[in-house]
PDB file of C-alpha atoms in Angstrom:
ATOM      1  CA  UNK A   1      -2.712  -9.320   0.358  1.00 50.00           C
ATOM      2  CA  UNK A   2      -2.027 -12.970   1.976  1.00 50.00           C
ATOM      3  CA  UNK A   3       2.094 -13.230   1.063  1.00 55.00           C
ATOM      4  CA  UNK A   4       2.406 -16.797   2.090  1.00 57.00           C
ATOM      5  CA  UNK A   5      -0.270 -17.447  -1.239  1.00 61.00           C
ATOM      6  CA  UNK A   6       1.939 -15.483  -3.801  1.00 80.00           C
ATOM      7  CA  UNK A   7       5.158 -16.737  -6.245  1.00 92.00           C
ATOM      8  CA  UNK A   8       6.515 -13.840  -8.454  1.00 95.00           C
ATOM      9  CA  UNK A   9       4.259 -14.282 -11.419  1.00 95.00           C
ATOM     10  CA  UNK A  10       1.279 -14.007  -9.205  1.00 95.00           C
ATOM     11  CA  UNK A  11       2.732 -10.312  -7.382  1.00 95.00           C
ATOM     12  CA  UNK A  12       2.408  -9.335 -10.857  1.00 97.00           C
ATOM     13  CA  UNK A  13      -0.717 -10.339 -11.883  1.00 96.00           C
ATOM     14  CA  UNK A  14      -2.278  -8.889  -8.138  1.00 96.00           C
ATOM     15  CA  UNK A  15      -0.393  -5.565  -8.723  1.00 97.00           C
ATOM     16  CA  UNK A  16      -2.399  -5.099 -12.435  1.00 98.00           C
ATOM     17  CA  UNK A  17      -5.213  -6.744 -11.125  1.00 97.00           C
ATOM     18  CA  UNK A  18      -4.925  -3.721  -8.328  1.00 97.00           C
ATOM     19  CA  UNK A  19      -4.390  -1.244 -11.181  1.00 98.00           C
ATOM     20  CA  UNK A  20      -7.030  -2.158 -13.223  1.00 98.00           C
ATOM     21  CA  UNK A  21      -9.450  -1.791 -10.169  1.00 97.00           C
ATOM     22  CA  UNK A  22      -7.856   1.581 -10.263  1.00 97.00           C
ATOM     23  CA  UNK A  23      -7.996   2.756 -13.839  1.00 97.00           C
ATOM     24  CA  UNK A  24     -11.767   1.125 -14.283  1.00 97.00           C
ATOM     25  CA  UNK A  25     -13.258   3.296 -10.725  1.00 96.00           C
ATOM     26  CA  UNK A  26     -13.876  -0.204  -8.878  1.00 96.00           C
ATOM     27  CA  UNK A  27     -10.897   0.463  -6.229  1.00 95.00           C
ATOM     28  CA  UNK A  28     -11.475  -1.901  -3.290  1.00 94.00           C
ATOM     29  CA  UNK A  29      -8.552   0.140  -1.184  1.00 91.00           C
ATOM     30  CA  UNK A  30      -7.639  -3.171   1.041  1.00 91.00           C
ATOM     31  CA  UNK A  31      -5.251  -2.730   4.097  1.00 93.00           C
ATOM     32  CA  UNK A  32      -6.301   0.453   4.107  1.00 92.00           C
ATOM     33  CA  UNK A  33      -7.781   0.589   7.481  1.00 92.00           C
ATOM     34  CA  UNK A  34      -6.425   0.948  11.243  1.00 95.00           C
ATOM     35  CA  UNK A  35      -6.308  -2.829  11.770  1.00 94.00           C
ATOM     36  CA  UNK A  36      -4.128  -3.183   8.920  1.00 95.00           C
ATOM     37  CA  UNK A  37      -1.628  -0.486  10.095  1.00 94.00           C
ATOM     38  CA  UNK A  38      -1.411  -2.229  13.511  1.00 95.00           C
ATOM     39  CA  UNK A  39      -1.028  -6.042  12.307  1.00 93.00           C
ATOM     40  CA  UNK A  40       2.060  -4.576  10.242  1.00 95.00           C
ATOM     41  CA  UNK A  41       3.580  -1.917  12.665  1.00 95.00           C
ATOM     42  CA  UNK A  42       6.088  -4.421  13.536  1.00 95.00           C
ATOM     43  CA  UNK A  43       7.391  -5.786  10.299  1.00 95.00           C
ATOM     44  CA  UNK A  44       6.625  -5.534   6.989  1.00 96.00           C
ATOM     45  CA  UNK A  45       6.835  -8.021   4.312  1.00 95.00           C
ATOM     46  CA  UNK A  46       5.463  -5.839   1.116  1.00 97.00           C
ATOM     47  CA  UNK A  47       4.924  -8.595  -2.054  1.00 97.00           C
ATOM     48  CA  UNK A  48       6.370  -5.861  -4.775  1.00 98.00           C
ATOM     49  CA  UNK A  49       9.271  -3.176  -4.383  1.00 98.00           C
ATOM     50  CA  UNK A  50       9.131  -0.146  -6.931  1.00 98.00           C
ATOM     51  CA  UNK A  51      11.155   2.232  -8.422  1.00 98.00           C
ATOM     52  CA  UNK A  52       8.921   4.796  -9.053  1.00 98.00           C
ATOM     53  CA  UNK A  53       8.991   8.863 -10.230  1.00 97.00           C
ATOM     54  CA  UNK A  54       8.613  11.518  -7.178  1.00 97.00           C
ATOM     55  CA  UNK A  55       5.597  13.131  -9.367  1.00 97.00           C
ATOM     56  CA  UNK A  56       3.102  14.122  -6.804  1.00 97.00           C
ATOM     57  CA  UNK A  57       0.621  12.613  -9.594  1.00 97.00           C
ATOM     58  CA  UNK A  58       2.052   9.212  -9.118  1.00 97.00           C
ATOM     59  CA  UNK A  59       1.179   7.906  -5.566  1.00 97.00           C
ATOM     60  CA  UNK A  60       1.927   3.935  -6.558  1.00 98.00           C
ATOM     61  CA  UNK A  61       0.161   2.282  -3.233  1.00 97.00           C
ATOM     62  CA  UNK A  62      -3.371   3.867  -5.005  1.00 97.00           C
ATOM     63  CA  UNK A  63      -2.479   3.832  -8.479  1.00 98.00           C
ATOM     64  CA  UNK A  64      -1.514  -0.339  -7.696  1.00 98.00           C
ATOM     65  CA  UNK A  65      -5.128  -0.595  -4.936  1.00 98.00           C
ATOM     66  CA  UNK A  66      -2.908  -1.684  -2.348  1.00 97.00           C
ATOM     67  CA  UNK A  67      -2.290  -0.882   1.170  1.00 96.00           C
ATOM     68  CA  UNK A  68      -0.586  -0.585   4.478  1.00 96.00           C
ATOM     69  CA  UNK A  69       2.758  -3.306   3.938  1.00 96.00           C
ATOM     70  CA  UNK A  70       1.629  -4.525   0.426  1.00 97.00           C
ATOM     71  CA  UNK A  71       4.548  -2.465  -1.547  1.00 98.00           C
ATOM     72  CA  UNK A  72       7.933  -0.957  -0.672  1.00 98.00           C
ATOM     73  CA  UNK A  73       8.012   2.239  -2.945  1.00 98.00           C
ATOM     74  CA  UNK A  74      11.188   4.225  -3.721  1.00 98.00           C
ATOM     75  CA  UNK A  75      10.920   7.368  -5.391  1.00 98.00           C
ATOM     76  CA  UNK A  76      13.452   9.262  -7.215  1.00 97.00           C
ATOM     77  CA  UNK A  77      12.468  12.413  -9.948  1.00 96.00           C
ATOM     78  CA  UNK A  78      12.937  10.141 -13.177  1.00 96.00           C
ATOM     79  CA  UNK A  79      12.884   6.856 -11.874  1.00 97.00           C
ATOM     80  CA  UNK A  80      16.179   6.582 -11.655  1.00 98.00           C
ATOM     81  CA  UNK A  81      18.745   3.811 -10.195  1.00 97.00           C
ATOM     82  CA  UNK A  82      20.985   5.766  -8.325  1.00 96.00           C
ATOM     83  CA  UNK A  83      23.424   4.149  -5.487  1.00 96.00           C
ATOM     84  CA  UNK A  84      21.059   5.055  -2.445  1.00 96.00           C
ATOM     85  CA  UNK A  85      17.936   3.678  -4.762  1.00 98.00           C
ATOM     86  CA  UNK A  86      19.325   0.678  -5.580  1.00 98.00           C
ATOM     87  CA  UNK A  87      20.246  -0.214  -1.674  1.00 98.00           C
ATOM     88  CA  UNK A  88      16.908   0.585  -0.818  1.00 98.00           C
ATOM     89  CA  UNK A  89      15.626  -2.054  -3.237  1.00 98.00           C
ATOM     90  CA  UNK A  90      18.105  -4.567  -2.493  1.00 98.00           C
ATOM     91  CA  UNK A  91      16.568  -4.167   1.067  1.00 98.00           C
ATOM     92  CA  UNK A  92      13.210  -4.446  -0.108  1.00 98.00           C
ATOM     93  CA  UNK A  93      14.233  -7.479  -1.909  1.00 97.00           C
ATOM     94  CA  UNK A  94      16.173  -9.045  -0.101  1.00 97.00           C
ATOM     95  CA  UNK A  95      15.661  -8.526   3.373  1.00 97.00           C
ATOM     96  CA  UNK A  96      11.932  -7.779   3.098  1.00 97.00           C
ATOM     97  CA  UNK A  97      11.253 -10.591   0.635  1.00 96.00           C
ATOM     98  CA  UNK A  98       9.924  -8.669  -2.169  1.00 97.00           C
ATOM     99  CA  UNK A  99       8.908 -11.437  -5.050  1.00 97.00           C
ATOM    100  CA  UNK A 100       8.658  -8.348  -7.802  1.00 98.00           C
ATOM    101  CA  UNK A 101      10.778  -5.122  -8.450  1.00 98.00           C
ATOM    102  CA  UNK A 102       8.890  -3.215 -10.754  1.00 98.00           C
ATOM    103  CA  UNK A 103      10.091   0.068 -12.620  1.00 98.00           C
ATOM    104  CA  UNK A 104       7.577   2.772 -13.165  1.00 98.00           C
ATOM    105  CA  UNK A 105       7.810   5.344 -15.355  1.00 98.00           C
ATOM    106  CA  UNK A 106       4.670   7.905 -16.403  1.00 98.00           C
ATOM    107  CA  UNK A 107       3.756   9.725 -19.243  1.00 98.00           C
ATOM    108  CA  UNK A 108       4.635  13.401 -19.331  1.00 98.00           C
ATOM    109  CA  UNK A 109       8.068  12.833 -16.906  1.00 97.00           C
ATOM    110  CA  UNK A 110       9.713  16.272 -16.246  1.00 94.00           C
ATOM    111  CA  UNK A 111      12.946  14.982 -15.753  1.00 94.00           C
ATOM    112  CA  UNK A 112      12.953  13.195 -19.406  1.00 96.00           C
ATOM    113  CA  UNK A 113      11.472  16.337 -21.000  1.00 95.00           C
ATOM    114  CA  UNK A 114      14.565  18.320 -19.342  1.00 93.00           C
ATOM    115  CA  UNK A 115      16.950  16.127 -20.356  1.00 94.00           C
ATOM    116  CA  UNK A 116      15.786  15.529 -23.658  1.00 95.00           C
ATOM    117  CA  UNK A 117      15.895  19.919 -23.984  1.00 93.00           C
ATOM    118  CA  UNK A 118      19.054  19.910 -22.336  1.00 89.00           C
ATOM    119  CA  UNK A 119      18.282  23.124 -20.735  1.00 79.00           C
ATOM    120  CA  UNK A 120      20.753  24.184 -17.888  1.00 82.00           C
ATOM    121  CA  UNK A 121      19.145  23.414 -14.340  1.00 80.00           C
ATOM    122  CA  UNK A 122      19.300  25.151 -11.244  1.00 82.00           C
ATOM    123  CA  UNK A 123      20.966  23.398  -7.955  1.00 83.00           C
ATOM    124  CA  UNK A 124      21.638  19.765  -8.581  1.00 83.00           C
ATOM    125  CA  UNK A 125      18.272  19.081 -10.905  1.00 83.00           C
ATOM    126  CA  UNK A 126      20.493  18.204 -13.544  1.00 83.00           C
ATOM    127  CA  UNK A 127      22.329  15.763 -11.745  1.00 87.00           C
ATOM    128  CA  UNK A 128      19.485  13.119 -12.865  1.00 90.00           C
ATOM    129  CA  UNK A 129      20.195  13.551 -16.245  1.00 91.00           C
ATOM    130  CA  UNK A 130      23.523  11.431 -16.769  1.00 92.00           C
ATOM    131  CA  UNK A 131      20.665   8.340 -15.750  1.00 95.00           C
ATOM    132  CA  UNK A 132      18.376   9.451 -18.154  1.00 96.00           C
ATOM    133  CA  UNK A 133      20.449  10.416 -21.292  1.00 95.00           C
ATOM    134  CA  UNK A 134      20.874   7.638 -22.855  1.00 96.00           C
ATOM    135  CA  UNK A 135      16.967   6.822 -22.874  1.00 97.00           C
ATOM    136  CA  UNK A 136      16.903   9.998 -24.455  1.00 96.00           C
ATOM    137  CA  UNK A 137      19.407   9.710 -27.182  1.00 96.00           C
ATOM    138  CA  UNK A 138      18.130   6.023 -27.821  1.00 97.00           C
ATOM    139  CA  UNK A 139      14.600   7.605 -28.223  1.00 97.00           C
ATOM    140  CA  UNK A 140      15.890  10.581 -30.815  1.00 96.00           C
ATOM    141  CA  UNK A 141      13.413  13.426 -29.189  1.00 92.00           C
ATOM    142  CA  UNK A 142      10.589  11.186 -28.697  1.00 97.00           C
ATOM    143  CA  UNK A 143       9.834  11.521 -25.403  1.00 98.00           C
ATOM    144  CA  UNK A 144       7.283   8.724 -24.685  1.00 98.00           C
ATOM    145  CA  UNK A 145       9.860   6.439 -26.515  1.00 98.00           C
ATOM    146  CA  UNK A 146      11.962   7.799 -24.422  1.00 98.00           C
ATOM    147  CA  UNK A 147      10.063   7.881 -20.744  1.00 98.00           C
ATOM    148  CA  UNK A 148       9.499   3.785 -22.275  1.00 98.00           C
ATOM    149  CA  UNK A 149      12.941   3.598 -22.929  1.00 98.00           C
ATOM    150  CA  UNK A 150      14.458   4.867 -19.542  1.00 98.00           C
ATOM    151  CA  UNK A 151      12.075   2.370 -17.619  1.00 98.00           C
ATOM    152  CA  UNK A 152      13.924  -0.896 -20.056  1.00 98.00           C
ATOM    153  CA  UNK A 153      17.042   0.954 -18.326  1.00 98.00           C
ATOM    154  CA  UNK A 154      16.571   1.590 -14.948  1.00 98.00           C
ATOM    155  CA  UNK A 155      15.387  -1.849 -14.885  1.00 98.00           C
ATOM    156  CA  UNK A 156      18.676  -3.314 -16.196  1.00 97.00           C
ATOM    157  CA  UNK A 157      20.595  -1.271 -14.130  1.00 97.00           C
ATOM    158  CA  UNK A 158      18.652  -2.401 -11.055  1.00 97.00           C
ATOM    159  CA  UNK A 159      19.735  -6.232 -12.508  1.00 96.00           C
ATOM    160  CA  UNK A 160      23.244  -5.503 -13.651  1.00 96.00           C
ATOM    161  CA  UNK A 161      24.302  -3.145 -10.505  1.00 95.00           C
ATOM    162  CA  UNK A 162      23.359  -5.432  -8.155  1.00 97.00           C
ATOM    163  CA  UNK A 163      24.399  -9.179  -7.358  1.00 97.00           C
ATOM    164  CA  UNK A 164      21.484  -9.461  -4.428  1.00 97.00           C
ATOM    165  CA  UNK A 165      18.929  -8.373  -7.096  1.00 98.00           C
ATOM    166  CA  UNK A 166      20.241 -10.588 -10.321  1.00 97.00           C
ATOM    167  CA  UNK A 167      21.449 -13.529  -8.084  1.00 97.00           C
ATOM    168  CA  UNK A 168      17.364 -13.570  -6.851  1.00 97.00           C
ATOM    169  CA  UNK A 169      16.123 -12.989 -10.463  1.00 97.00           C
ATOM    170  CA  UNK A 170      18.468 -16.372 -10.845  1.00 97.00           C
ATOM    171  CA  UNK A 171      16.653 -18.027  -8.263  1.00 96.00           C
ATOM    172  CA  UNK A 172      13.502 -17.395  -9.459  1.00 95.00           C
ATOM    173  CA  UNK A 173      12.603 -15.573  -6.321  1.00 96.00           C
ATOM    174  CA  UNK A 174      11.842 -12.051  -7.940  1.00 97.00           C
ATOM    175  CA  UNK A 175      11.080 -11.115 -11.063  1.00 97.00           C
ATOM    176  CA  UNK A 176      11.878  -7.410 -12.877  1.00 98.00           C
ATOM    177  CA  UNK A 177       9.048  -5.662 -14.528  1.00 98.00           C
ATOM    178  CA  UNK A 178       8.137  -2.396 -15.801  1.00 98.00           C
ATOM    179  CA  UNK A 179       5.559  -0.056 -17.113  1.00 98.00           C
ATOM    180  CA  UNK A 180       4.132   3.638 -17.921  1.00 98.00           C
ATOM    181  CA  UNK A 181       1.619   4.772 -15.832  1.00 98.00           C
ATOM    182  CA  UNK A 182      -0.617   7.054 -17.875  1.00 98.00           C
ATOM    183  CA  UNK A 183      -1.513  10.740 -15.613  1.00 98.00           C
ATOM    184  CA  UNK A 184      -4.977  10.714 -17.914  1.00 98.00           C
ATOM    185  CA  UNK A 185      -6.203   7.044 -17.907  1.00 98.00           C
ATOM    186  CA  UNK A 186      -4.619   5.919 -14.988  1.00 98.00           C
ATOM    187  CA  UNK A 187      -3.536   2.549 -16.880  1.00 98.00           C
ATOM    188  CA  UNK A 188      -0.188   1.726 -16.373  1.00 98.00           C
ATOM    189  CA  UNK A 189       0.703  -0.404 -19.533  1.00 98.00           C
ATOM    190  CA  UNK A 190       3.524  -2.727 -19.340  1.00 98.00           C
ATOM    191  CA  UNK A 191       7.184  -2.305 -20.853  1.00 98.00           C
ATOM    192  CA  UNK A 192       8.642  -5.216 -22.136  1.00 97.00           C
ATOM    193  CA  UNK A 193      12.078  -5.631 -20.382  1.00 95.00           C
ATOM    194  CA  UNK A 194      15.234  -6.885 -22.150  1.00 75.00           C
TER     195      UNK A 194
END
């Protein structure tokens, strides 16, 4: 993916052009080969940052067809927009140049199941449910309203938590989007964002 040709809207429209490749079986796996890895090995300048679930299911470079320096992926159980989460994207944005920060959320989330059944959680598990709970309680036991519903507030979180992020939203530099990526289709549909 050639950076110098892309503005914000066109990140966005490569990344579901990638994940339509994807969903549809036609992946073309770019900088995905040796000679990518070495032409980036010393610096990166990834077109999209990501807030994305941990879920092993989830891996966004595929799910998105992209490669080696295309996307700078965080990944946090829930998708959530802790302290250390949002640093890393203000890095990504910032620093790296990043021209879209794009929540991702998935169908069947564990961590918005749990904290929709409020179970008690070993360790520090349930530590990720004070970010969640209000997508929960907003979404009244639904939980795709609510896995929708906690990727509209991660993504305002990432905006209002952050000057770097909502001073280049400002600028027209970046742009915030969002979406479910389904585990059976492989579509990731998008979430419209407040």
């Amino acid at each position: 993916m050639s950076r110098a040709s892309l503005d914000p809207q066109s990140a966005l429209a490569a990344l579901y052009a990638g994940n339509a490749r994807f969903a549809s079986g036609a992946m073309t796996a770019p900088n995905r080969h040796i000679a990518r890895l070495k032409e980036v090995s010393a610096e990166q300048k990834p077109f999209a940052a990501f807030l994305g679930c941990a879920d092993s299911r989830v891996p966004v470079e595929i799910v998105f067809d992209q490669g080696f320096g295309d996307l700078f992926v965080t990944r946090i159980a829930g998708n959530v927009a802790d302290p250390a989460i949002i640093g890393s994207l203000e890095f990504g944005t910032e620093e790296l140049g990043a021209e879209v920060l794009y929540v991702l959320g998935h169908t069947r989330c564990g961590a918005v199941i749990a904290t929709i059944e409020g179970h008690e959680a070993p360790g520090r598990i349930s530590t990720l449910y004070q970010h969640i709970r209000r997508a929960a309680k907003d979404a009244k036991g639904d939980v795709n309203e609510a896995i929708r519903r906690n990727v509209q507030i991660q993504a305002e979180v990432l905006r209002e938590a952050s000057p770097v992020i909502a001073r280049r939203v400002r600028l027209g530099e970046l742009v915030i989007a969002g979406g479910v990526y389904n585990l059976d289709t492989g579509i990731v549909t998008p979430v419209a964002l407040d």
